[in-house]
Amino acid sequence: MSHRISVLSWLTATLVLVFTVNSFASEEKTHIVETTSSNEILNPEHEHHHGVKRDFGVSNLLEGWLSPWNPYEETETQSPRVPLMRITPAFFKREVRFNYLYIDDEHHDEADVNEWGLALELPLTYRIKIDIESKVMDVNTVENKEHVGFGDTKLALRVMLLESDVFSLSTGSVINLPTGDKDRHLGEEVTTVGQQIAFWMDLGHRIGLNTFLGADVPTGGEDSKHEDVDFQYGVALSKTIAISNVPLLVGITPFAELNGHKGFGLDEDEKYRVDVLPGIRWDLSHELYVLQGMDIPLNGTGEYDKRVWFSIIKDF
């Protein structure tokens, strides 16, 4: 399994490198193009477009840092940038998300967990975005004890490196704050700092590819001496299907995520985990989205039996 994880990581890194180099060699203009305006339409081809076209390349790395963020241009032929369930998106969206997660038999049958999370993703400019995520947990242990309270809090600062109408490449610094009580199974009581890189690409036919690599390093907490680094990775495919003549429903997006992590310095039986998450996203009117999916472990670590996800996203 560790060999397959290494191969997957190498293929993901190679894919990011290939398309990044290809973007460097392109001769596209390196400026932001407004596709619609309150006073004019640039050309007939863009009459039904909305949003702003991205074109950040190597030659204009200094542009966009102070420009207020605007939504992406979307057309009927391009794959929309669709945030999925777990994988970190490479693109920026301004949204608030409500998450519900049910974990069956977490930590080798020690507890069943209900988790309610609230996340805010707020792009400040074309290049900078902040994420804030907090959660409330209800933990039922094997001893029939119930613990309810706040879990850990996650903060992230993300930076857009390269972006066009068909791809996004971004990086982010993440800190996990131990606001949950470990004695009540509500948190880890370990502060971690991580770095991530994410890549998204339009594969055509309204199919999107998402990839993600990251690493978390403990910096404080009572358990920090027992672990060194947690390497994370993920890849996902999504297909958006437009729906017409159905009240309130604009489209559906079936997707599949493959996520995993490998810890270094952990106990031998907790060294790696790989799981698959199939799901579907319902695109409703007024920029409201509903997602549902199920996490299924592939390598039988016993960390959990299954996890059921449900999310509501509102763009604003």
CSV table of C-alpha atoms in Angstrom, one decimal:
chain,number,residue,atom,x,y,z
A,1,MET,CA,0.0,0.0,0.0
A,2,SER,CA,2.8,2.4,0.8
A,3,HIS,CA,4.2,1.8,-2.7
A,4,ARG,CA,0.9,2.6,-4.2
A,5,ILE,CA,0.7,5.8,-2.2
A,6,SER,CA,4.1,6.8,-3.4
A,7,VAL,CA,3.1,6.2,-7.0
A,8,LEU,CA,-0.1,8.2,-6.6
A,9,SER,CA,1.8,11.1,-5.1
A,10,TRP,CA,4.3,11.0,-7.9
A,11,LEU,CA,1.6,11.0,-10.6
A,12,THR,CA,-0.2,13.9,-8.9
A,13,ALA,CA,2.9,16.0,-8.6
A,14,THR,CA,3.8,15.2,-12.2
A,15,LEU,CA,0.4,16.2,-13.4
A,16,VAL,CA,0.6,19.6,-11.6
A,17,LEU,CA,4.1,20.2,-13.1
A,18,VAL,CA,3.1,19.3,-16.6
A,19,PHE,CA,0.2,21.6,-16.8
A,20,THR,CA,2.0,24.4,-14.9
A,21,VAL,CA,4.9,24.3,-17.4
A,22,ASN,CA,2.3,24.2,-20.3
A,23,SER,CA,0.7,27.4,-18.9
A,24,PHE,CA,4.1,29.0,-18.7
A,25,ALA,CA,4.6,28.4,-22.4
A,26,SER,CA,1.3,29.7,-23.5
A,27,GLU,CA,1.1,33.0,-25.3
A,28,GLU,CA,-2.2,34.2,-23.8
A,29,LYS,CA,-2.5,37.8,-22.8
A,30,THR,CA,-1.8,38.3,-19.1
A,31,HIS,CA,-4.5,40.6,-17.9
A,32,ILE,CA,-8.0,40.3,-16.3
A,33,VAL,CA,-10.8,40.7,-18.8
A,34,GLU,CA,-14.2,41.8,-17.7
A,35,THR,CA,-16.7,39.8,-19.7
A,36,THR,CA,-19.8,41.8,-18.9
A,37,SER,CA,-20.5,45.3,-17.9
A,38,SER,CA,-23.5,47.4,-16.8
A,39,ASN,CA,-22.9,49.6,-19.8
A,40,GLU,CA,-21.6,47.4,-22.6
A,41,ILE,CA,-21.1,43.9,-24.0
A,42,LEU,CA,-17.7,43.1,-25.3
A,43,ASN,CA,-18.8,40.9,-28.1
A,44,PRO,CA,-21.9,38.8,-29.1
A,45,GLU,CA,-20.2,35.6,-28.0
A,46,HIS,CA,-20.2,36.8,-24.4
A,47,GLU,CA,-23.8,37.9,-24.2
A,48,HIS,CA,-24.8,35.1,-21.9
A,49,HIS,CA,-21.6,35.0,-19.8
A,50,HIS,CA,-21.3,36.4,-16.3
A,51,GLY,CA,-18.4,36.9,-14.0
A,52,VAL,CA,-14.7,37.7,-14.6
A,53,LYS,CA,-12.3,35.8,-16.8
A,54,ARG,CA,-9.0,34.9,-15.0
A,55,ASP,CA,-5.6,35.2,-16.7
A,56,PHE,CA,-2.8,35.2,-14.2
A,57,GLY,CA,0.4,33.9,-15.6
A,58,VAL,CA,4.1,34.2,-14.9
A,59,SER,CA,4.6,37.6,-16.4
A,60,ASN,CA,1.9,39.3,-14.2
A,61,LEU,CA,2.6,37.7,-10.8
A,62,LEU,CA,2.3,41.1,-9.2
A,63,GLU,CA,-1.2,41.7,-10.5
A,64,GLY,CA,-4.4,40.9,-8.6
A,65,TRP,CA,-3.1,41.2,-5.1
A,66,LEU,CA,-5.1,44.3,-4.3
A,67,SER,CA,-8.0,43.9,-6.8
A,68,PRO,CA,-11.3,43.1,-5.2
A,69,TRP,CA,-12.4,39.5,-5.9
A,70,ASN,CA,-15.2,38.8,-8.4
A,71,PRO,CA,-16.9,35.5,-9.3
A,72,TYR,CA,-15.6,33.4,-12.2
A,73,GLU,CA,-16.8,33.6,-15.7
A,74,GLU,CA,-19.0,30.6,-16.5
A,75,THR,CA,-20.1,29.4,-19.9
A,76,GLU,CA,-22.2,26.5,-21.1
A,77,THR,CA,-19.1,24.8,-22.6
A,78,GLN,CA,-16.6,25.2,-19.7
A,79,SER,CA,-16.5,23.0,-16.6
A,80,PRO,CA,-17.7,25.1,-13.6
A,81,ARG,CA,-15.4,25.3,-10.6
A,82,VAL,CA,-17.3,23.1,-8.2
A,83,PRO,CA,-16.3,22.8,-4.5
A,84,LEU,CA,-16.6,19.2,-3.4
A,85,MET,CA,-16.9,17.5,-0.1
A,86,ARG,CA,-13.5,17.0,1.5
A,87,ILE,CA,-10.8,17.8,-1.0
A,88,THR,CA,-9.3,21.2,-0.7
A,89,PRO,CA,-10.3,23.4,-3.8
A,90,ALA,CA,-7.6,25.2,-5.8
A,91,PHE,CA,-9.9,27.9,-6.8
A,92,PHE,CA,-11.5,30.7,-4.7
A,93,LYS,CA,-15.2,30.9,-3.9
A,94,ARG,CA,-17.0,33.3,-1.6
A,95,GLU,CA,-19.4,31.1,0.3
A,96,VAL,CA,-20.7,29.9,3.7
A,97,ARG,CA,-21.0,26.2,4.2
A,98,PHE,CA,-22.9,24.1,6.8
A,99,ASN,CA,-21.5,20.6,7.2
A,100,TYR,CA,-23.0,17.6,8.9
A,101,LEU,CA,-20.8,14.4,9.5
A,102,TYR,CA,-21.8,11.1,11.1
A,103,ILE,CA,-18.9,8.8,12.0
A,104,ASP,CA,-19.8,5.2,12.7
A,105,ASP,CA,-17.5,3.4,15.1
A,106,GLU,CA,-14.7,5.9,15.3
A,107,HIS,CA,-11.3,5.0,16.7
A,108,HIS,CA,-11.7,1.2,16.7
A,109,ASP,CA,-15.4,1.1,17.8
A,110,GLU,CA,-14.8,3.6,20.7
A,111,ALA,CA,-17.5,6.1,19.8
A,112,ASP,CA,-20.2,7.2,17.3
A,113,VAL,CA,-19.9,10.9,16.4
A,114,ASN,CA,-22.2,13.5,15.1
A,115,GLU,CA,-20.5,16.7,13.9
A,116,TRP,CA,-22.0,20.0,12.9
A,117,GLY,CA,-19.6,22.4,11.2
A,118,LEU,CA,-19.8,26.0,9.9
A,119,ALA,CA,-17.2,27.2,7.4
A,120,LEU,CA,-16.6,30.6,5.9
A,121,GLU,CA,-14.5,31.0,2.7
A,122,LEU,CA,-13.8,34.7,2.0
A,123,PRO,CA,-11.7,35.9,-0.9
A,124,LEU,CA,-10.2,39.3,-0.1
A,125,THR,CA,-8.7,39.8,-3.5
A,126,TYR,CA,-8.1,37.8,-6.7
A,127,ARG,CA,-4.9,36.4,-5.0
A,128,ILE,CA,-5.8,36.1,-1.3
A,129,LYS,CA,-8.4,34.2,0.6
A,130,ILE,CA,-9.1,33.3,4.2
A,131,ASP,CA,-11.0,30.3,5.6
A,132,ILE,CA,-12.5,29.9,9.0
A,133,GLU,CA,-14.0,26.6,10.2
A,134,SER,CA,-15.5,25.7,13.5
A,135,LYS,CA,-17.6,22.7,14.7
A,136,VAL,CA,-19.8,21.4,17.4
A,137,MET,CA,-19.6,17.7,18.3
A,138,ASP,CA,-21.9,15.1,19.9
A,139,VAL,CA,-19.8,12.0,20.9
A,140,ASN,CA,-21.4,8.8,22.2
A,141,THR,CA,-18.8,6.5,23.6
A,142,VAL,CA,-18.8,2.8,24.0
A,143,GLU,CA,-19.4,3.3,27.8
A,144,ASN,CA,-22.7,5.0,26.9
A,145,LYS,CA,-21.4,8.4,27.8
A,146,GLU,CA,-22.5,11.4,25.7
A,147,HIS,CA,-20.2,14.5,25.3
A,148,VAL,CA,-21.4,17.6,23.5
A,149,GLY,CA,-19.3,20.7,22.9
A,150,PHE,CA,-17.1,22.7,20.6
A,151,GLY,CA,-14.5,20.9,18.6
A,152,ASP,CA,-11.2,22.1,17.1
A,153,THR,CA,-11.0,25.3,15.0
A,154,LYS,CA,-9.2,25.6,11.6
A,155,LEU,CA,-7.9,28.8,10.1
A,156,ALA,CA,-6.3,29.1,6.6
A,157,LEU,CA,-4.7,31.8,4.5
A,158,ARG,CA,-4.6,30.8,0.8
A,159,VAL,CA,-2.8,32.4,-2.1
A,160,MET,CA,-3.5,32.0,-5.8
A,161,LEU,CA,-0.3,31.3,-7.8
A,162,LEU,CA,-1.5,30.8,-11.4
A,163,GLU,CA,-4.9,30.9,-12.9
A,164,SER,CA,-6.7,31.0,-16.2
A,165,ASP,CA,-10.1,30.0,-17.5
A,166,VAL,CA,-9.2,26.3,-17.5
A,167,PHE,CA,-7.0,25.8,-14.5
A,168,SER,CA,-6.2,27.1,-11.0
A,169,LEU,CA,-3.0,26.5,-8.9
A,170,SER,CA,-3.0,27.8,-5.3
A,171,THR,CA,-1.2,27.2,-2.0
A,172,GLY,CA,-2.3,27.7,1.6
A,173,SER,CA,-1.1,27.8,5.1
A,174,VAL,CA,-3.3,26.2,7.7
A,175,ILE,CA,-3.4,26.2,11.5
A,176,ASN,CA,-5.5,23.9,13.6
A,177,LEU,CA,-6.3,25.3,17.0
A,178,PRO,CA,-7.1,22.8,19.8
A,179,THR,CA,-10.4,24.4,21.0
A,180,GLY,CA,-12.0,21.0,21.7
A,181,ASP,CA,-11.6,19.0,25.0
A,182,LYS,CA,-9.7,15.8,24.4
A,183,ASP,CA,-10.8,14.2,27.7
A,184,ARG,CA,-14.4,14.4,26.4
A,185,HIS,CA,-13.3,13.2,22.9
A,186,LEU,CA,-14.1,16.6,21.3
A,187,GLY,CA,-10.6,17.5,20.1
A,188,GLU,CA,-7.0,16.5,19.8
A,189,GLU,CA,-5.4,19.1,22.1
A,190,VAL,CA,-2.6,19.4,19.5
A,191,THR,CA,-1.8,22.6,17.6
A,192,THR,CA,-0.8,21.8,14.0
A,193,VAL,CA,0.6,24.1,11.3
A,194,GLY,CA,0.4,22.9,7.7
A,195,GLN,CA,1.1,23.8,4.1
A,196,GLN,CA,-1.0,22.8,1.1
A,197,ILE,CA,-1.0,23.0,-2.7
A,198,ALA,CA,-4.0,22.4,-4.8
A,199,PHE,CA,-4.6,22.2,-8.5
A,200,TRP,CA,-7.9,22.2,-10.6
A,201,MET,CA,-8.3,21.8,-14.3
A,202,ASP,CA,-11.1,21.8,-16.8
A,203,LEU,CA,-10.8,18.5,-18.7
A,204,GLY,CA,-13.6,19.4,-21.2
A,205,HIS,CA,-17.2,18.1,-21.5
A,206,ARG,CA,-17.8,19.9,-18.1
A,207,ILE,CA,-15.5,17.4,-16.3
A,208,GLY,CA,-13.3,18.9,-13.6
A,209,LEU,CA,-10.1,17.4,-12.1
A,210,ASN,CA,-9.1,18.3,-8.5
A,211,THR,CA,-5.8,17.3,-6.9
A,212,PHE,CA,-4.3,18.2,-3.5
A,213,LEU,CA,-1.1,17.7,-1.5
A,214,GLY,CA,-0.4,18.8,2.0
A,215,ALA,CA,1.5,18.3,5.2
A,216,ASP,CA,0.6,19.1,8.9
A,217,VAL,CA,3.3,19.4,11.6
A,218,PRO,CA,2.4,19.5,15.3
A,219,THR,CA,3.8,22.5,17.1
A,220,GLY,CA,2.3,22.2,20.5
A,221,GLY,CA,0.1,20.2,22.8
A,222,GLU,CA,0.5,17.2,25.1
A,223,ASP,CA,0.6,14.6,22.2
A,224,SER,CA,2.9,16.6,19.9
A,225,LYS,CA,6.0,14.5,20.9
A,226,HIS,CA,4.4,11.3,19.6
A,227,GLU,CA,4.1,12.4,16.0
A,228,ASP,CA,6.3,14.2,13.5
A,229,VAL,CA,4.4,15.0,10.3
A,230,ASP,CA,1.1,14.0,8.6
A,231,PHE,CA,1.3,13.9,4.8
A,232,GLN,CA,-2.1,14.3,3.1
A,233,TYR,CA,-3.2,13.9,-0.6
A,234,GLY,CA,-6.3,13.7,-2.6
A,235,VAL,CA,-7.6,13.5,-6.2
A,236,ALA,CA,-11.2,13.9,-7.4
A,237,LEU,CA,-13.2,13.9,-10.6
A,238,SER,CA,-16.6,15.7,-11.1
A,239,LYS,CA,-19.0,15.9,-14.0
A,240,THR,CA,-21.6,18.7,-14.1
A,241,ILE,CA,-24.9,18.1,-15.9
A,242,ALA,CA,-27.1,21.0,-16.7
A,243,ILE,CA,-30.8,20.5,-15.9
A,244,SER,CA,-33.6,22.5,-17.6
A,245,ASN,CA,-37.3,22.7,-17.1
A,246,VAL,CA,-37.1,21.5,-13.5
A,247,PRO,CA,-38.2,24.0,-10.8
A,248,LEU,CA,-35.4,25.2,-8.5
A,249,LEU,CA,-32.9,22.6,-9.9
A,250,VAL,CA,-30.2,24.0,-12.1
A,251,GLY,CA,-27.9,21.0,-12.4
A,252,ILE,CA,-26.3,18.0,-10.7
A,253,THR,CA,-22.7,17.1,-10.3
A,254,PRO,CA,-21.8,13.5,-9.4
A,255,PHE,CA,-18.2,13.2,-8.1
A,256,ALA,CA,-15.8,10.8,-6.6
A,257,GLU,CA,-12.9,11.7,-4.2
A,258,LEU,CA,-9.9,9.6,-3.2
A,259,ASN,CA,-8.3,10.9,0.0
A,260,GLY,CA,-5.6,9.6,2.2
A,261,HIS,CA,-2.9,10.5,4.7
A,262,LYS,CA,0.3,8.9,5.9
A,263,GLY,CA,1.7,9.7,9.3
A,264,PHE,CA,5.4,9.7,10.1
A,265,GLY,CA,6.4,9.0,13.7
A,266,LEU,CA,3.0,7.4,14.6
A,267,ASP,CA,2.2,4.0,15.9
A,268,GLU,CA,2.6,1.3,13.2
A,269,ASP,CA,-1.1,0.5,13.0
A,270,GLU,CA,-2.0,4.1,12.4
A,271,LYS,CA,0.6,4.8,9.7
A,272,TYR,CA,-1.6,5.4,6.7
A,273,ARG,CA,-5.3,5.6,5.6
A,274,VAL,CA,-6.9,5.7,2.2
A,275,ASP,CA,-10.6,6.2,1.6
A,276,VAL,CA,-13.0,6.8,-1.3
A,277,LEU,CA,-15.9,9.3,-1.2
A,278,PRO,CA,-18.5,9.0,-3.9
A,279,GLY,CA,-21.2,11.7,-3.8
A,280,ILE,CA,-23.5,14.1,-5.6
A,281,ARG,CA,-24.0,17.8,-5.6
A,282,TRP,CA,-27.4,19.3,-6.3
A,283,ASP,CA,-27.2,22.8,-7.9
A,284,LEU,CA,-30.2,24.8,-6.9
A,285,SER,CA,-31.4,28.2,-7.9
A,286,HIS,CA,-30.1,31.4,-6.1
A,287,GLU,CA,-26.6,29.9,-5.9
A,288,LEU,CA,-27.6,27.4,-3.3
A,289,TYR,CA,-26.0,23.9,-3.3
A,290,VAL,CA,-26.6,20.7,-1.5
A,291,LEU,CA,-24.0,17.9,-1.3
A,292,GLN,CA,-24.2,14.3,0.1
A,293,GLY,CA,-21.7,11.5,0.1
A,294,MET,CA,-20.2,8.6,2.0
A,295,ASP,CA,-16.6,7.9,3.1
A,296,ILE,CA,-15.6,4.3,2.7
A,297,PRO,CA,-12.2,3.1,4.1
A,298,LEU,CA,-10.1,1.1,1.6
A,299,ASN,CA,-7.3,-0.2,3.7
A,300,GLY,CA,-9.1,-1.4,6.8
A,301,THR,CA,-7.3,0.6,9.5
A,302,GLY,CA,-10.2,0.4,11.9
A,303,GLU,CA,-10.2,4.1,12.4
A,304,TYR,CA,-13.9,4.2,11.5
A,305,ASP,CA,-16.5,2.0,9.8
A,306,LYS,CA,-18.0,4.6,7.6
A,307,ARG,CA,-18.7,8.3,7.5
A,308,VAL,CA,-21.7,10.0,6.0
A,309,TRP,CA,-21.5,13.6,4.8
A,310,PHE,CA,-24.1,16.2,4.2
A,311,SER,CA,-23.4,19.9,3.2
A,312,ILE,CA,-25.3,23.0,2.3
A,313,ILE,CA,-23.4,25.8,0.5
A,314,LYS,CA,-24.6,29.3,-0.2
A,315,ASP,CA,-22.5,31.6,-2.4
A,316,PHE,CA,-22.7,35.3,-1.8
